[in-house]
Short mmCIF file of C-alpha atoms in Angstrom, two decimals:
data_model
loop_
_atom_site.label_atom_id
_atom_site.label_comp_id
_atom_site.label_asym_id
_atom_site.label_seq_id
_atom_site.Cartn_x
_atom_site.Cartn_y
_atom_site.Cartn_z
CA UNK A 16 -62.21 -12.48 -6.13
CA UNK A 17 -61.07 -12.08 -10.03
CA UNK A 18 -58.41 -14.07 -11.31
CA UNK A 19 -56.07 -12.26 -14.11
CA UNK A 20 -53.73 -13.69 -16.54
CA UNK A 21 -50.89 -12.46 -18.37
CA UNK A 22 -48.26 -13.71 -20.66
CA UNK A 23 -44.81 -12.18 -20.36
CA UNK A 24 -41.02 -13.13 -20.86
CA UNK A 25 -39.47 -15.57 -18.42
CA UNK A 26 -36.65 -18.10 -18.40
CA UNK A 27 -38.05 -21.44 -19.81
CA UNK A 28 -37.23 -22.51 -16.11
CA UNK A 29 -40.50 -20.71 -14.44
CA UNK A 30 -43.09 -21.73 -16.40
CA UNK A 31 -45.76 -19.96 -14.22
CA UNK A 32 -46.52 -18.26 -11.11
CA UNK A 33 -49.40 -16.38 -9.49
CA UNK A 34 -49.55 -13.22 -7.14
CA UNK A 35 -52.20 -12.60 -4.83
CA UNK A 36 -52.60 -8.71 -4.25
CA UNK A 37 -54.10 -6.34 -1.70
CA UNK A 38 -57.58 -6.76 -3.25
CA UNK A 39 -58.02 -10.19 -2.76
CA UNK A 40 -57.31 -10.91 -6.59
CA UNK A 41 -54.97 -13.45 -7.96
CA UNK A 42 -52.56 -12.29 -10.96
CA UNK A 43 -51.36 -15.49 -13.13
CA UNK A 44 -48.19 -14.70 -15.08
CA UNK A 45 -47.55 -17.38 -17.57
CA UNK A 46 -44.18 -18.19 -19.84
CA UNK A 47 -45.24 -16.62 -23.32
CA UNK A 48 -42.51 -19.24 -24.79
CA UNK A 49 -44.78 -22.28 -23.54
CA UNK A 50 -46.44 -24.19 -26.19
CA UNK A 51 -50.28 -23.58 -26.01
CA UNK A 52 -50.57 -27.08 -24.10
CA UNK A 53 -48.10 -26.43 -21.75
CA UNK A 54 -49.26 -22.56 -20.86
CA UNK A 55 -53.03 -24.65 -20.41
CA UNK A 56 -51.72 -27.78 -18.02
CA UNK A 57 -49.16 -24.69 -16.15
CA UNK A 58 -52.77 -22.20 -15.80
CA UNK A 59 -54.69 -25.20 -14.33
CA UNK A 60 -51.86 -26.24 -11.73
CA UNK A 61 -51.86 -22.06 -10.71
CA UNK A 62 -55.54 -22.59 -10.48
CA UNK A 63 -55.44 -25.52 -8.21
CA UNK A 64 -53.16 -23.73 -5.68
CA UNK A 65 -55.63 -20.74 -5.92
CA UNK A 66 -58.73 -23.34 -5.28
CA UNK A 67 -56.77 -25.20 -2.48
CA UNK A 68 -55.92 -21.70 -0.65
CA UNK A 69 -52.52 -22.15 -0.98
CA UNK A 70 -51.46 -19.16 -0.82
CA UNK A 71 -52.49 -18.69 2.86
CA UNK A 72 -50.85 -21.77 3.88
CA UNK A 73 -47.66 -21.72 6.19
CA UNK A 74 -46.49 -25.11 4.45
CA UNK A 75 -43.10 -24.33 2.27
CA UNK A 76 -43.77 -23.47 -1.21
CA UNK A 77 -41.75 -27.15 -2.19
CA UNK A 78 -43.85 -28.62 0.85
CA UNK A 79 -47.16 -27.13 -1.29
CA UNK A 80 -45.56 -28.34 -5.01
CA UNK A 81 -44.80 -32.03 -3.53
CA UNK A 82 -48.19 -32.61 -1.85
CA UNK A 83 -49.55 -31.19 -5.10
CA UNK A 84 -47.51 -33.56 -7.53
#
C-alpha cells in the first residue's frame, strides 16, 4: 500500500479528501489554499481514516467524521 498526495484547487469548504483506487493505494487530495498548518492537521485526519480502515467500513461517512471528532 502507497499513500499519494496532491495539492489542487477546491472550495475552501473541502479541505481534504482521500481516494482509495483499484491497487490498493490511497490518493490524498489536499486544498492548495490551506495554510501550511491547516493542509498538515487536514493530511493527518486523512491518515487516521486510512489507519482506522475507514474506508471499508459500512458506517456513514458523517457516522465515520463524528466517531472521529
Amino acid at each position: 500500500m502507497s499513500i499519494f498526495i496532491r495539492e489542487m484547487k477546491m472550495p475552501l469548504t473541502i479541505r481534504a479528501f482521500t481516494v482509495p483506487d483499484a491497487n490498493g493505494d490511497y490518493n490524498i487530495y489536499i486544498n492548495n489554499d490551506l495554510s501550511d498548518e491547516a493542509k498538515k492537521k487536514s493530511l493527518n485526519h486523512e491518515k487516521m481514516h486510512i489507519e482506522n480502515n475507514d474506508f471499508s467500513s459500512s458506517e456513514l461517512a458523517r457516522t465515520i467524521e463524528k466517531n472521529n471528532e
